[in-house]
């Protein structure tokens, strides 16, 4: 399997994170990529750099004013008096009357759902290369590969059409799905990150040509809190083209794999031409953002189940944070996939 990684995404090295009223060290760090590359090596796989894709691939998913915000946010922030090193929103629109503000503090609040997606000097360039990485995997699938893997940093599945959130700036999986959509009438996105794929759901909410399915820890007291419930099924043309399968907190391997089988049955019924897999590894029991209690071998089981769908598949890295199990979780997935 071809695996793509852009080393320049390591320059996105966020510092800030606000959690439960405390400023903490951000968890979406370059060391994640090093551990994931080590996991690929354990499965006998190496990475190659992705091509540079035109910005039109981003505009197909994200609004122009959002892309403009991401492109210039850090420079505008640095021009503020007494500013911090990273763009972090501290005010958000509320109420029925909203005006799109001109200044960078207001626009940051408009375009950022939470304080977990700080932007430093290299964040925009990294986000673009991360999207290129997903596009390269999608293109490899278009070119005939059964599957390809994109080691994306920053991740993407919490990013909406014009709102960042949860460590995500550009929605890499949605951008890959849209690229595949140019070659197939129907595309499915399966998200097995422990967190609900709220950005991907939101982007395709009113579309019937892209099925979105998310298996995640239930969100009544867990990020992203406001979505991820089983009654969210889409609207308009998208009615019935979204499936959420929330699992009780701390659920283990059997229930997680059974939920993935349920997801795959829905995907088979949709009969897509290609699949995007949002591969989070943070369902693992030792992940620092723990929501479920999945063990390393279950990632191999999940891979065999998903490979069994026999769909051309772009595998896009989402979450999975620093723990001594991160490499093993990716290698278990890849060994499982390659054994199918
Ligand atoms: Zn996650």
XYZ file of C-alpha atoms and ligand atoms in Angstrom:
341
model
C 0.000 0.000 0.000
C 1.276 3.477 -0.849
C 1.545 5.680 2.243
C 1.802 9.460 2.032
C 3.306 11.905 4.521
C 4.472 15.510 4.119
C 7.416 16.133 6.500
C 6.791 19.889 6.458
C 3.590 19.288 8.470
C 5.909 18.739 11.475
C 6.306 22.541 11.564
C 2.719 22.730 12.874
C 3.627 22.393 16.555
C 0.731 23.876 18.551
C 1.278 24.884 22.169
C -2.090 26.008 23.492
C -4.993 23.917 24.709
C -7.783 24.941 27.060
C -9.405 22.040 28.881
C -11.625 22.098 31.985
C -10.590 25.653 32.751
C -6.882 25.015 32.513
C -4.307 25.985 29.936
C -2.566 22.733 29.040
C -0.073 21.513 26.464
C -1.727 20.796 23.110
C -2.012 17.086 22.342
C -1.823 17.222 18.535
C 1.967 17.200 18.312
C 4.599 16.347 15.653
C 5.754 13.391 17.761
C 2.490 11.712 16.752
C 3.690 11.545 13.159
C 7.011 10.014 14.225
C 5.192 7.284 16.168
C 2.802 6.628 13.287
C 5.724 6.335 10.847
C 7.285 3.867 13.295
C 4.015 1.914 13.219
C 4.120 1.787 9.434
C 7.746 0.578 9.588
C 6.682 -2.227 11.929
C 4.260 -3.297 9.185
C 7.029 -3.069 6.558
C 5.680 0.141 5.012
C 7.359 3.444 4.145
C 6.032 6.886 3.267
C 6.394 9.097 0.207
C 5.720 12.816 -0.142
C 2.363 13.799 -1.661
C 2.060 15.946 -4.783
C 0.851 19.558 -4.499
C -2.838 19.783 -5.482
C -4.636 22.934 -6.669
C -6.487 25.001 -4.064
C -9.717 24.286 -5.938
C -9.795 20.953 -4.089
C -10.082 22.896 -0.817
C -12.667 25.349 -2.206
C -14.856 22.389 -3.152
C -15.423 21.818 0.595
C -14.524 25.039 2.438
C -15.819 28.601 2.004
C -13.591 31.230 0.434
C -13.718 33.481 3.493
C -12.694 30.579 5.719
C -9.709 29.739 3.514
C -8.819 33.444 3.483
C -9.012 33.484 7.299
C -6.751 30.425 7.627
C -4.242 31.855 5.141
C -3.811 35.225 6.874
C -4.868 34.608 10.483
C -1.437 34.261 12.031
C 0.015 37.351 10.347
C -3.031 39.439 11.320
C -2.823 38.113 14.887
C 0.820 39.091 15.151
C -0.151 42.679 14.273
C -2.403 42.915 17.391
C -1.114 44.619 20.531
C -0.135 42.312 23.422
C -0.944 39.245 21.379
C -0.192 35.633 22.190
C 1.998 33.519 19.947
C -0.902 31.550 18.456
C -4.350 32.416 17.112
C -6.827 31.239 19.766
C -10.475 32.334 19.795
C -11.897 33.797 23.004
C -15.300 35.053 21.813
C -17.960 33.366 19.679
C -21.155 34.551 17.950
C -24.386 33.879 19.821
C -28.001 34.906 19.395
C -30.079 35.473 16.256
C -28.291 38.576 14.954
C -24.812 37.948 13.631
C -22.535 40.089 11.508
C -19.346 38.803 9.969
C -16.675 40.931 11.661
C -13.671 42.516 10.015
C -11.057 42.217 12.778
C -9.071 39.074 13.388
C -10.291 38.487 16.981
C -13.922 38.405 15.842
C -13.160 36.352 12.752
C -11.230 33.846 14.886
C -14.348 33.471 17.033
C -16.520 33.033 13.932
C -14.243 30.400 12.413
C -13.121 28.442 15.486
C -15.522 26.221 17.441
C -13.214 25.794 20.445
C -9.760 26.536 21.827
C -8.219 23.252 20.661
C -7.174 24.433 17.198
C -4.538 27.145 17.765
C -2.746 28.431 14.688
C 0.973 29.184 14.702
C 3.182 30.549 11.931
C 3.301 27.251 10.002
C -0.241 25.978 10.621
C -1.772 27.080 7.315
C 1.073 25.562 5.274
C 0.811 22.355 7.297
C -2.961 22.190 6.873
C -2.590 22.579 3.113
C 0.022 19.804 2.955
C -2.148 17.637 5.198
C -4.991 18.056 2.699
C -2.530 17.271 -0.135
C -1.693 14.059 1.724
C -5.344 12.974 1.771
C -5.737 13.991 -1.870
C -2.677 11.921 -2.830
C -4.224 8.855 -1.197
C -7.523 9.528 -2.979
C -5.708 9.974 -6.298
C -3.822 6.692 -5.794
C -7.203 5.003 -5.373
C -8.506 6.746 -8.504
C -5.418 5.423 -10.297
C -6.364 1.870 -9.371
C -4.918 1.149 -5.930
C -7.119 -0.991 -3.676
C -6.156 1.267 -0.788
C -3.764 4.077 0.112
C -2.923 5.713 3.443
C -2.549 9.404 4.285
C -0.667 10.371 7.464
C -2.420 13.698 7.921
C -1.396 16.304 10.503
C -3.318 18.335 11.458
C -6.279 15.911 11.368
C -9.548 17.021 9.801
C -12.820 15.367 10.804
C -13.927 18.070 13.272
C -13.559 20.866 10.672
C -16.792 22.161 9.123
C -17.094 24.092 5.868
C -16.010 27.293 7.615
C -15.288 26.379 11.210
C -12.170 24.778 12.703
C -12.337 22.721 15.885
C -10.835 19.864 17.858
C -7.275 20.169 16.453
C -8.686 20.255 12.877
C -8.384 23.085 10.310
C -9.188 21.560 6.885
C -11.418 18.488 6.614
C -8.986 16.128 4.887
C -11.462 13.229 4.707
C -14.184 15.400 3.158
C -11.700 16.821 0.647
C -10.648 13.257 -0.279
C -14.288 12.157 -0.544
C -15.097 15.070 -2.856
C -12.069 14.174 -5.022
C -13.299 10.567 -5.260
C -16.803 11.858 -5.980
C -15.519 13.224 -9.305
C -14.967 9.608 -10.360
C -17.848 7.826 -8.607
C -21.582 8.608 -8.333
C -21.634 7.724 -4.652
C -18.876 7.807 -2.020
C -19.039 6.721 1.627
C -17.041 8.012 4.603
C -16.578 5.676 7.575
C -15.205 7.378 10.693
C -13.894 5.104 13.475
C -12.107 7.801 15.493
C -13.297 7.716 19.119
C -14.770 11.194 18.632
C -17.839 11.861 16.516
C -16.888 13.085 13.013
C -19.014 16.201 13.383
C -17.251 18.199 10.671
C -17.670 15.519 8.033
C -21.311 15.015 9.032
C -21.955 18.751 8.807
C -20.284 19.161 5.425
C -22.348 16.417 3.778
C -25.498 16.897 5.914
C -27.771 17.889 3.006
C -26.177 15.679 0.343
C -27.401 12.276 -0.711
C -24.360 11.385 -2.816
C -21.958 11.035 0.143
C -22.925 8.665 2.966
C -21.322 9.551 6.311
C -21.125 6.948 9.081
C -19.451 7.516 12.452
C -18.707 4.985 15.222
C -17.711 6.842 18.394
C -17.982 7.223 22.157
C -21.352 8.732 23.056
C -21.197 12.493 23.280
C -23.579 13.517 26.070
C -20.517 14.196 28.260
C -17.685 13.851 25.720
C -16.315 15.891 22.805
C -17.834 17.190 20.526
C -20.888 17.243 22.883
C -23.446 18.892 20.549
C -23.646 16.232 17.815
C -23.063 12.529 17.462
C -26.482 11.273 18.465
C -28.278 8.377 16.776
C -31.222 10.506 15.623
C -29.027 12.676 13.340
C -29.757 11.254 9.889
C -29.321 14.189 7.489
C -31.699 16.681 5.907
C -33.111 17.414 2.463
C -31.320 15.344 -0.190
C -29.130 14.036 2.620
C -32.015 12.566 4.616
C -30.960 9.032 5.522
C -27.368 9.528 4.319
C -25.884 9.988 7.802
C -25.595 7.245 10.411
C -24.226 7.744 13.921
C -23.425 4.736 16.080
C -22.584 6.070 19.548
C -21.217 3.537 22.043
C -21.300 3.782 25.857
C -18.091 5.171 27.372
C -15.391 2.564 28.070
C -16.996 0.018 25.733
C -14.556 -2.691 24.589
C -13.499 -4.652 21.496
C -16.568 -6.786 20.766
C -19.058 -3.919 20.834
C -16.706 -1.669 18.831
C -16.191 -4.283 16.105
C -19.933 -5.073 16.055
C -20.644 -1.358 15.517
C -18.174 -1.318 12.615
C -19.990 -4.322 11.110
C -23.289 -2.439 11.418
C -21.655 0.544 9.718
C -20.333 -1.642 6.904
C -23.775 -3.157 6.310
C -25.200 0.353 5.851
C -22.336 1.245 3.522
C -22.900 -1.926 1.446
C -26.585 -1.001 1.091
C -25.554 2.463 -0.175
C -23.396 0.750 -2.844
C -20.672 3.418 -3.109
C -17.918 3.371 -5.707
C -15.241 4.226 -3.145
C -14.701 4.642 0.588
C -12.855 7.154 2.739
C -11.869 5.743 6.113
C -11.321 8.341 8.835
C -8.871 6.287 10.869
C -8.585 7.527 14.423
C -6.597 5.335 16.780
C -7.861 7.090 19.915
C -10.486 4.431 20.684
C -7.566 2.613 22.358
C -7.818 2.050 26.120
C -4.524 3.890 26.795
C -5.221 6.965 24.663
C -4.880 10.163 26.730
C -8.289 11.345 25.423
C -9.833 8.020 26.415
C -13.465 7.516 25.511
C -13.561 3.787 24.740
C -11.416 0.848 25.900
C -10.433 -0.880 22.652
C -7.258 -3.010 22.652
C -4.495 -3.125 20.033
C -5.605 -6.408 18.363
C -9.051 -4.902 17.692
C -7.486 -2.457 15.216
C -6.371 -5.498 13.200
C -9.871 -6.963 13.404
C -11.383 -3.646 12.313
C -8.980 -3.480 9.369
C -9.927 -6.973 8.190
C -13.628 -6.131 8.461
C -13.277 -2.888 6.511
C -10.952 -4.393 3.888
C -13.610 -7.088 3.486
C -15.970 -4.480 2.062
C -13.796 -4.682 -1.081
C -14.120 -0.977 -1.833
C -11.305 1.221 -3.174
C -10.347 2.957 0.068
C -8.479 6.144 0.951
C -7.396 5.749 4.591
C -7.032 9.162 6.242
C -5.377 9.533 9.646
C -7.438 11.394 12.237
C -6.777 11.205 16.011
C -4.714 8.917 18.188
C -2.516 10.696 20.705
C 0.787 10.143 22.432
C 0.977 6.824 24.197
C 3.410 3.947 24.036
C 0.747 1.993 22.107
C 0.256 4.411 19.203
C 2.787 2.761 16.850
C 1.494 -0.717 17.616
C -2.102 0.338 16.984
C -1.289 1.528 13.457
C 0.903 -1.493 12.701
C -1.877 -3.826 13.929
C -4.306 -2.054 11.605
C -1.966 -2.259 8.616
C -0.991 -5.885 9.187
C -4.683 -6.729 9.496
C -5.504 -4.836 6.307
C -2.652 -6.376 4.326
C -3.630 -9.887 5.466
C -7.082 -9.619 3.948
Zn -10.437 11.724 18.046
